[in-house]
Coordinates of C-alpha atoms and ligand atoms in Angstrom, one line a residue:
Chain W
M1 CA 77.6 92.0 84.7
H2 CA 81.2 92.6 83.7
L3 CA 83.6 91.9 86.6
V4 CA 87.2 93.2 86.1
I5 CA 89.8 91.8 88.5
I6 CA 93.3 93.3 88.8
G7 CA 95.7 90.6 89.8
N8 CA 95.8 86.9 88.9
G9 CA 97.2 85.7 92.3
I10 CA 95.3 83.2 94.5
T11 CA 92.8 86.0 95.5
G12 CA 91.9 87.2 92.1
V13 CA 91.7 83.7 90.6
T14 CA 89.6 82.3 93.4
A15 CA 87.2 85.2 93.1
A16 CA 87.0 84.7 89.3
Q17 CA 86.2 81.0 89.7
T18 CA 83.6 81.6 92.4
V19 CA 81.8 84.2 90.3
R20 CA 81.8 81.9 87.3
R21 CA 80.2 79.2 89.5
L22 CA 77.6 81.6 91.1
Q23 CA 76.8 83.5 87.9
P24 CA 77.5 81.5 84.8
A25 CA 76.5 84.3 82.5
A26 CA 78.9 86.9 84.0
R27 CA 81.7 88.4 81.9
I28 CA 84.9 88.1 83.8
T29 CA 88.3 89.7 82.9
L30 CA 91.5 89.1 84.8
V31 CA 94.2 91.7 84.3
S32 CA 97.7 90.9 85.5
D33 CA 101.2 92.1 84.7
E34 CA 103.4 89.5 86.3
S35 CA 102.5 86.4 84.3
E36 CA 100.1 85.4 81.6
H37 CA 98.7 82.6 83.7
H38 CA 98.2 82.1 87.5
Y39 CA 101.0 80.3 89.3
S40 CA 101.6 79.3 93.0
R41 CA 103.6 82.0 94.6
T42 CA 104.3 79.8 97.6
A43 CA 106.2 77.4 95.4
L44 CA 108.6 79.9 93.9
M45 CA 111.5 78.6 95.9
Y46 CA 111.2 75.1 94.5
V47 CA 111.8 76.3 91.0
Y48 CA 115.1 77.9 92.0
M49 CA 116.0 74.8 93.9
G50 CA 115.3 72.6 90.9
H51 CA 112.6 70.5 92.5
L52 CA 109.9 71.9 90.2
R53 CA 109.8 73.6 86.8
Y54 CA 107.8 76.7 86.2
Q55 CA 105.0 74.8 84.4
D56 CA 104.7 72.5 87.5
I57 CA 103.7 75.4 89.7
K58 CA 100.8 76.5 87.5
P59 CA 97.8 74.8 89.1
Y60 CA 95.7 74.9 85.9
E61 CA 96.4 73.9 82.4
D62 CA 96.5 76.8 80.0
W63 CA 93.2 75.8 78.3
F64 CA 91.4 76.1 81.7
W65 CA 90.9 79.9 81.3
K66 CA 89.3 79.8 77.9
E67 CA 87.2 76.8 78.8
N68 CA 85.8 78.8 81.8
R69 CA 85.4 82.0 79.8
L70 CA 87.8 83.9 81.9
E71 CA 89.3 86.6 79.7
L72 CA 93.0 87.2 80.4
V73 CA 94.7 90.5 79.8
H74 CA 98.5 90.6 80.3
G75 CA 99.3 94.2 81.2
T76 CA 99.4 96.7 84.0
A77 CA 96.4 98.6 85.2
T78 CA 97.7 102.2 85.4
A79 CA 94.7 104.3 86.4
L80 CA 91.3 103.9 87.8
D81 CA 88.4 106.2 87.1
A82 CA 85.7 105.4 89.5
D83 CA 83.2 107.9 88.1
Q84 CA 83.4 106.5 84.6
H85 CA 83.8 102.9 85.9
Q86 CA 86.9 102.5 83.8
V87 CA 90.4 101.2 84.2
Q88 CA 93.3 102.3 82.0
L89 CA 95.9 99.8 80.9
S90 CA 99.5 100.1 80.0
T91 CA 98.6 98.6 76.6
G92 CA 96.7 101.7 75.8
Q93 CA 93.4 99.9 76.2
T94 CA 90.6 101.1 78.5
I95 CA 88.2 98.6 80.1
S96 CA 84.8 99.4 81.5
Y97 CA 83.6 97.5 84.5
D98 CA 80.3 97.0 86.4
N99 CA 82.3 95.6 89.4
L100 CA 86.0 96.0 90.0
L101 CA 88.1 93.8 92.3
L102 CA 91.5 95.0 93.4
A103 CA 93.6 91.9 94.2
T104 CA 97.0 93.5 93.6
G105 CA 98.9 91.7 96.3
S106 CA 102.1 93.0 97.9
V107 CA 105.5 94.3 97.2
S108 CA 108.7 93.5 99.0
R109 CA 109.6 96.0 101.8
R110 CA 112.8 98.0 101.6
A111 CA 114.2 99.9 104.6
G112 CA 116.1 102.6 102.8
W113 CA 119.5 101.2 103.5
P114 CA 122.5 102.8 101.9
G115 CA 123.4 100.7 98.8
Q116 CA 120.1 98.9 98.6
D117 CA 119.9 99.7 94.8
L118 CA 123.2 98.0 94.0
L119 CA 123.2 95.1 91.5
G120 CA 122.8 91.8 93.4
V121 CA 120.5 93.2 96.1
Q122 CA 116.9 92.1 95.9
G123 CA 113.8 90.8 97.6
L124 CA 111.8 87.7 96.7
Y125 CA 108.2 88.2 95.7
G126 CA 107.6 87.3 92.1
L127 CA 108.9 85.9 88.8
P128 CA 111.1 88.9 88.0
D129 CA 112.8 88.4 91.4
L130 CA 113.3 84.7 90.7
A131 CA 114.9 85.5 87.3
Q132 CA 117.1 88.1 89.0
M133 CA 118.2 85.7 91.7
E134 CA 118.9 83.0 89.1
R135 CA 121.1 85.5 87.2
D136 CA 122.9 87.2 90.1
T137 CA 123.7 84.1 92.2
Q138 CA 125.5 82.2 89.3
G139 CA 128.9 81.2 90.4
I140 CA 129.0 83.3 93.6
S141 CA 130.5 82.0 96.9
R142 CA 128.6 84.0 99.6
G143 CA 125.2 85.6 100.0
V144 CA 123.8 87.5 102.9
V145 CA 120.1 87.3 103.8
V146 CA 118.5 90.1 105.9
G147 CA 115.5 89.2 108.0
G148 CA 114.6 86.5 110.5
G149 CA 111.2 85.6 109.1
L150 CA 109.7 83.2 106.6
I151 CA 111.2 84.6 103.5
G152 CA 114.6 84.9 105.2
V153 CA 114.7 81.1 105.9
E154 CA 113.5 80.3 102.4
L155 CA 116.3 82.5 100.9
A156 CA 118.9 80.7 103.1
E157 CA 117.6 77.3 102.0
M158 CA 117.7 78.4 98.3
L159 CA 121.3 79.4 98.6
H160 CA 122.2 76.3 100.5
T161 CA 120.9 74.1 97.7
R162 CA 123.2 75.9 95.3
R163 CA 126.1 75.4 97.7
I164 CA 126.4 79.1 98.3
A165 CA 127.5 80.0 101.8
A166 CA 124.8 81.9 103.6
T167 CA 124.8 84.4 106.4
V168 CA 121.4 85.4 107.9
L169 CA 121.1 88.7 109.9
V170 CA 118.3 88.5 112.5
R171 CA 117.3 91.6 114.4
D172 CA 115.8 89.7 117.4
Q173 CA 117.6 87.5 119.8
H174 CA 116.0 84.4 118.3
Y175 CA 114.6 83.4 114.9
W176 CA 111.1 84.9 114.1
G177 CA 111.1 86.6 117.5
S178 CA 107.7 88.2 116.9
V179 CA 105.9 84.9 116.4
L180 CA 107.8 81.9 117.8
P181 CA 108.4 81.1 121.5
P182 CA 112.1 80.6 122.2
E183 CA 111.9 76.8 122.4
E184 CA 110.5 76.5 118.9
A185 CA 113.0 79.1 117.6
E186 CA 115.8 76.9 119.0
L187 CA 114.6 74.0 116.8
V188 CA 114.7 76.3 113.8
D189 CA 118.2 77.4 114.8
K190 CA 119.2 73.8 114.9
Q191 CA 118.0 73.5 111.3
F192 CA 120.2 76.4 110.4
R193 CA 123.2 74.8 112.1
Q194 CA 122.6 71.5 110.4
H195 CA 122.6 73.2 107.0
D196 CA 125.7 75.3 107.7
V197 CA 123.9 78.6 107.7
D198 CA 125.7 81.3 109.7
V199 CA 123.0 83.1 111.7
R200 CA 123.8 86.4 113.4
Y201 CA 121.2 87.2 116.0
R202 CA 120.6 90.8 117.4
T203 CA 122.2 92.0 114.2
E204 CA 120.9 94.4 111.6
L205 CA 122.1 95.6 108.3
R206 CA 123.7 99.0 108.4
E207 CA 125.0 99.4 104.9
I208 CA 125.6 97.6 101.6
L209 CA 128.9 98.3 99.9
G210 CA 129.5 98.2 96.1
D211 CA 132.4 97.8 93.7
T212 CA 133.2 100.1 90.9
D213 CA 130.7 98.3 88.6
G214 CA 127.9 99.1 91.0
R215 CA 127.7 95.5 92.2
V216 CA 127.5 94.5 95.8
R217 CA 130.8 93.4 97.3
A218 CA 130.1 93.4 101.1
I219 CA 127.7 94.5 103.8
V220 CA 128.3 96.2 107.1
T221 CA 126.4 94.9 110.1
S222 CA 125.0 97.1 113.0
Q223 CA 128.0 95.9 115.0
G224 CA 130.3 97.5 112.4
E225 CA 131.5 94.2 111.0
E226 CA 132.1 94.0 107.2
L227 CA 131.1 90.8 105.6
P228 CA 132.2 90.2 102.0
C229 CA 129.4 88.8 99.8
Q230 CA 128.3 88.9 96.2
W231 CA 124.5 88.9 96.7
V232 CA 122.1 90.3 99.3
G233 CA 118.5 89.0 99.8
L234 CA 116.1 91.2 101.6
G235 CA 113.5 89.3 103.6
I236 CA 112.1 91.9 105.9
G237 CA 108.5 91.4 104.9
V238 CA 106.0 92.8 102.4
T239 CA 103.6 95.7 102.2
P240 CA 100.4 96.1 100.1
N241 CA 100.8 97.0 96.5
L242 CA 99.1 100.4 96.2
S243 CA 100.4 101.6 92.9
L244 CA 97.0 101.4 91.1
A245 CA 95.0 102.4 94.2
Q246 CA 97.1 105.6 94.5
S247 CA 96.0 106.7 91.0
S248 CA 92.4 107.0 92.3
T249 CA 90.3 108.3 95.1
V250 CA 90.1 104.9 96.8
E251 CA 90.9 105.2 100.5
T252 CA 94.2 103.7 101.7
D253 CA 96.2 103.4 104.9
R254 CA 98.9 100.8 104.7
G255 CA 96.5 98.8 102.6
I256 CA 93.3 99.5 100.6
L257 CA 90.7 100.1 103.3
V258 CA 87.7 97.7 103.2
N259 CA 84.7 97.0 105.4
E260 CA 83.7 93.5 106.3
L261 CA 82.1 93.0 102.9
L262 CA 85.5 93.8 101.4
Q263 CA 84.0 97.0 99.8
T264 CA 86.2 100.0 99.4
N265 CA 84.9 103.6 99.8
L266 CA 84.2 103.7 96.0
P267 CA 81.0 102.2 94.6
D268 CA 81.4 98.8 93.0
V269 CA 85.1 98.7 93.8
Y270 CA 86.2 95.9 96.1
A271 CA 89.6 94.8 97.5
A272 CA 90.8 91.5 98.8
G273 CA 93.8 89.4 99.7
D274 CA 97.3 90.8 100.5
C275 CA 96.4 94.4 99.4
A276 CA 93.4 94.8 101.6
Q277 CA 93.3 96.4 105.0
H278 CA 90.3 95.7 107.2
R279 CA 88.9 98.8 108.8
Q280 CA 87.6 96.7 111.7
P281 CA 89.4 93.4 112.1
G282 CA 87.9 90.9 114.5
A283 CA 89.3 90.6 118.1
G284 CA 92.8 89.2 118.0
E285 CA 93.0 89.5 114.2
V286 CA 95.4 91.5 112.2
P287 CA 94.0 94.2 109.7
I288 CA 96.2 93.0 106.8
E289 CA 96.4 89.3 106.1
Q290 CA 99.3 88.3 104.0
L291 CA 98.6 84.6 103.6
W292 CA 97.8 82.2 100.9
Y293 CA 94.7 80.7 102.5
T294 CA 93.3 84.0 103.7
G295 CA 93.6 85.3 100.1
R296 CA 91.6 82.3 98.9
M297 CA 89.0 82.8 101.6
Q298 CA 88.7 86.5 100.9
G299 CA 88.5 85.9 97.1
E300 CA 85.7 83.4 97.7
T301 CA 83.8 85.7 100.1
V302 CA 84.0 88.8 98.0
A303 CA 82.7 86.8 95.0
H304 CA 79.5 86.1 96.8
T305 CA 79.0 89.8 97.6
I306 CA 79.7 90.8 94.0
C307 CA 77.1 88.3 92.9
G308 CA 74.5 90.0 95.0
R309 CA 74.7 87.7 98.1
P310 CA 76.3 90.1 100.6
T311 CA 78.7 87.9 102.8
P312 CA 80.8 89.4 105.6
Y313 CA 84.4 88.0 105.7
R314 CA 85.0 85.9 108.8
R315 CA 88.3 84.2 109.0
G316 CA 87.6 81.8 111.9
V317 CA 90.3 80.1 113.9
W318 CA 93.8 81.4 113.0
F319 CA 95.9 78.9 111.2
N320 CA 99.3 79.1 109.6
S321 CA 102.0 76.7 108.4
A322 CA 105.5 76.9 107.1
K323 CA 108.6 74.8 106.6
F324 CA 112.1 75.6 107.9
F325 CA 114.4 73.4 105.9
N326 CA 113.3 69.9 107.0
L327 CA 111.1 71.1 109.9
E328 CA 107.4 71.5 109.3
Y329 CA 105.5 74.0 111.4
Q330 CA 101.8 74.4 112.0
T331 CA 99.8 76.6 114.3
Y332 CA 96.2 76.8 115.2
G333 CA 94.6 79.6 117.3
Q334 CA 96.7 82.0 119.3
V335 CA 100.1 80.7 120.4
P336 CA 102.1 83.9 120.8
A337 CA 105.9 84.3 121.2
R338 CA 105.4 85.2 124.9
T339 CA 102.8 83.3 126.7
P340 CA 100.4 85.8 128.5
T341 CA 100.5 85.5 132.3
D342 CA 96.9 84.3 132.5
I343 CA 97.6 81.4 130.1
E344 CA 99.3 78.0 130.8
S345 CA 101.5 76.5 128.2
F346 CA 102.2 72.8 127.8
Y347 CA 105.4 72.1 125.8
W348 CA 106.7 68.7 124.9
Q349 CA 109.8 68.1 122.8
H350 CA 111.1 64.9 121.4
P351 CA 114.6 64.1 122.7
T352 CA 116.0 64.3 119.2
G353 CA 114.8 67.9 118.9
N354 CA 113.1 67.1 115.6
C355 CA 109.6 67.6 116.7
A356 CA 107.7 69.4 119.4
L357 CA 104.1 70.2 120.5
R358 CA 102.8 73.2 122.4
I359 CA 99.3 73.6 123.7
N360 CA 98.2 76.8 125.4
F361 CA 95.2 76.7 127.7
A362 CA 93.3 78.6 130.3
P363 CA 94.2 77.4 133.9
T364 CA 90.7 77.6 135.5
P365 CA 88.8 75.8 134.1
M366 CA 91.6 74.0 132.2
M367 CA 90.5 74.3 128.6
L368 CA 91.6 75.6 125.2
Chain R
M1 CA 106.9 71.5 114.9
G2 CA 107.7 68.4 112.9
L3 CA 104.1 67.2 113.3
R4 CA 101.1 67.4 111.1
L5 CA 97.8 67.9 112.8
R6 CA 94.4 67.8 111.3
Q7 CA 93.0 71.3 110.9
A8 CA 89.3 70.4 111.4
V9 CA 90.1 68.6 114.7
C10 CA 92.3 71.4 116.1
E11 CA 89.8 74.1 115.1
N12 CA 87.0 72.2 116.7
W13 CA 88.9 71.8 120.0
I14 CA 89.6 75.6 120.0
K15 CA 86.0 76.6 119.1
T16 CA 84.4 74.3 121.6
Q17 CA 86.9 75.2 124.4
T18 CA 87.7 71.6 125.0
P19 CA 89.2 70.7 128.4
I20 CA 93.0 70.2 128.1
H21 CA 92.7 66.7 129.6
T22 CA 90.5 65.6 126.8
V23 CA 92.8 67.1 124.2
I24 CA 95.9 65.4 125.6
G25 CA 94.0 62.1 125.8
R26 CA 92.8 62.3 122.2
L27 CA 95.9 63.7 120.5
K28 CA 96.0 60.8 118.1
T29 CA 92.6 61.8 116.6
A30 CA 94.4 65.0 115.4
N31 CA 97.5 63.4 114.0
F32 CA 98.2 62.1 110.5
D33 CA 100.8 59.6 111.7
P34 CA 99.4 57.0 114.0
E35 CA 102.8 55.4 114.4
F36 CA 104.1 58.7 115.9
Y37 CA 101.5 58.7 118.6
R38 CA 101.8 55.1 119.4
R39 CA 105.4 55.7 120.2
H40 CA 105.2 59.2 121.8
E41 CA 101.8 59.6 123.3
P42 CA 102.8 57.9 126.6
A43 CA 105.7 60.3 127.0
I44 CA 103.5 63.3 126.3
Q45 CA 100.8 62.1 128.7
R46 CA 103.4 61.4 131.4
Q47 CA 104.9 64.9 131.1
F48 CA 101.4 66.4 131.3
A49 CA 100.6 64.4 134.4
E50 CA 103.9 65.5 136.0
I51 CA 103.1 69.1 135.4
L52 CA 99.7 68.8 137.0
A53 CA 101.2 67.0 140.0
V54 CA 103.6 69.9 140.6
K55 CA 100.8 72.5 140.3
R56 CA 98.7 70.8 143.0
Ligands
FAD1 C1 108.4 83.5 98.4 C2 107.0 83.5 99.1 C3 106.6 82.4 99.9 C4 105.4 82.4 100.5 N1 105.0 81.3 101.2 C5 103.8 81.3 101.8 C6 103.4 80.2 102.6 O1 104.1 79.2 102.7 N2 102.2 80.2 103.2 C7 101.3 81.3 103.1 O2 100.2 81.2 103.6 N3 101.7 82.3 102.4 C8 102.9 82.4 101.7 N4 103.3 83.5 101.0 C9 102.3 84.6 100.9 C10 101.3 84.4 99.8 O3 102.0 83.9 98.7 C11 100.5 85.6 99.5 O4 99.8 85.9 100.7 C12 99.5 85.4 98.4 O5 100.1 84.9 97.2 C13 98.8 86.7 98.1 O6 97.9 86.5 97.0 P1 97.1 87.7 96.3 O7 96.4 87.1 95.2 O8 96.4 88.5 97.3 O9 98.3 88.6 95.7 P2 99.5 88.2 94.6 O10 99.8 86.8 94.6 O11 100.6 89.2 94.9 O12 98.9 88.6 93.2 C14 98.7 89.9 92.8 C15 99.1 90.0 91.3 O13 98.6 91.2 90.8 C16 99.6 91.8 90.0 N5 99.3 93.3 90.0 C17 99.5 94.2 91.0 N6 99.1 95.4 90.6 C18 98.8 95.3 89.3 C19 98.3 96.2 88.3 N7 98.2 97.5 88.6 N8 98.1 95.8 87.1 C20 98.2 94.5 86.8 N9 98.6 93.6 87.6 C21 98.9 93.9 88.9 C22 100.9 91.5 90.7 O14 102.0 91.5 89.7 C23 100.6 90.0 91.1 O15 100.9 89.1 90.1 C24 104.5 83.5 100.4 C25 104.9 84.7 99.7 C26 106.2 84.7 99.0 C27 106.6 85.9 98.3

């Protein structure tokens, strides 16, 4: 069996390792265009901040791949021919597969703002973005970050460590308004204040203004205010990377559509991780999961099915974690921004405002 | 926020629909920092008891 995996992120790499374990004789090829070897995307910010070097965020030594007979191809898969069971690469090579896993991840979202293609405007998803940020924030005095979510706060923290003044535009009236209840958002706001980040709530980006060299010089907010800056970070979320999928007859919506076995509509073609959209998500679950640990779980699950042990993907109890400057955050189960009327919410906060605990429960009988 | 809880313990509480009293009473089994709970558990339990008293 020859398994070809497109994408060497956590999803593709977990699938490769699991297949190696379940089927020692399988031939496994990992194709990826971003980096020769797998690295931890979640640790990108620490490289910019100088806490880690690039080689520190590679979880495996470079000999690991050869030792485990995982063939690496550094290139872009440009076309998929499902009838021929073949993938075309940018290197001119064509690879044949028995099974194909699409683990192509996401791309940063862009909202179509005027000026978004100016020099100094970017998202943060991968290594090219990191290099661009490194280059374009050298010696600047002010950056503007658009987006009140997880990437927004990371970008603000990154600028802060380089002593670059940061303004964050947040559409909602509090930070991460779609996810955090107001009390927790207030604790994050305190972190922003303690780190001198200027946060503008209920404020959106209207336009980015450039100078005669095509470089950003200011932005205009939805209130019509012009803020001078030399760099703009877009942190408004990510969307599945469909560039390869769109070269084929694989069915897509926002993501690559899969059933609970992570199978696409094409024979022997699977999709998992950030790029996959579940046709029938479980109750209270989202169709597209853009998380590190769900990528790992999906990669492991799909490997079983590929090895002839059909295994439906079941996420189990929702979990997420993040860090806002010095404040760690963890959540288990459903704790929405607005507590439903039939749910009680117990909230305790330490007097210093440096930690808090919320437990939601059913009132009668009183249980989780 | 600012706390680290054990995933296995929290998941089990949710899956088995554990009574809230039990959870509040056993918070320290979920926490990585026993010192934190030694200092703050009384305050958390007091606040929970006050809320219950108001509801009755
Ligand atoms: C800055 C940042 C911080 C994050 N922090 C957290 C966090 O704290 N916790 C958390 O749970 N999640 C976090 N995430 C999200 C998490 O990193 C992703 O959910 C996860 O990495 C997705 O893994 P994946 O393997 O599905 O995709 P990816 O990691 O995106 O890997 C896909 C790879 O495939 C390559 N590729 C795509 N198309 C092709 C093609 N046609 N040919 C060849 N190669 C191709 C891409 O270049 C990419 O390298 C963060 C994301 C970012 C960007």
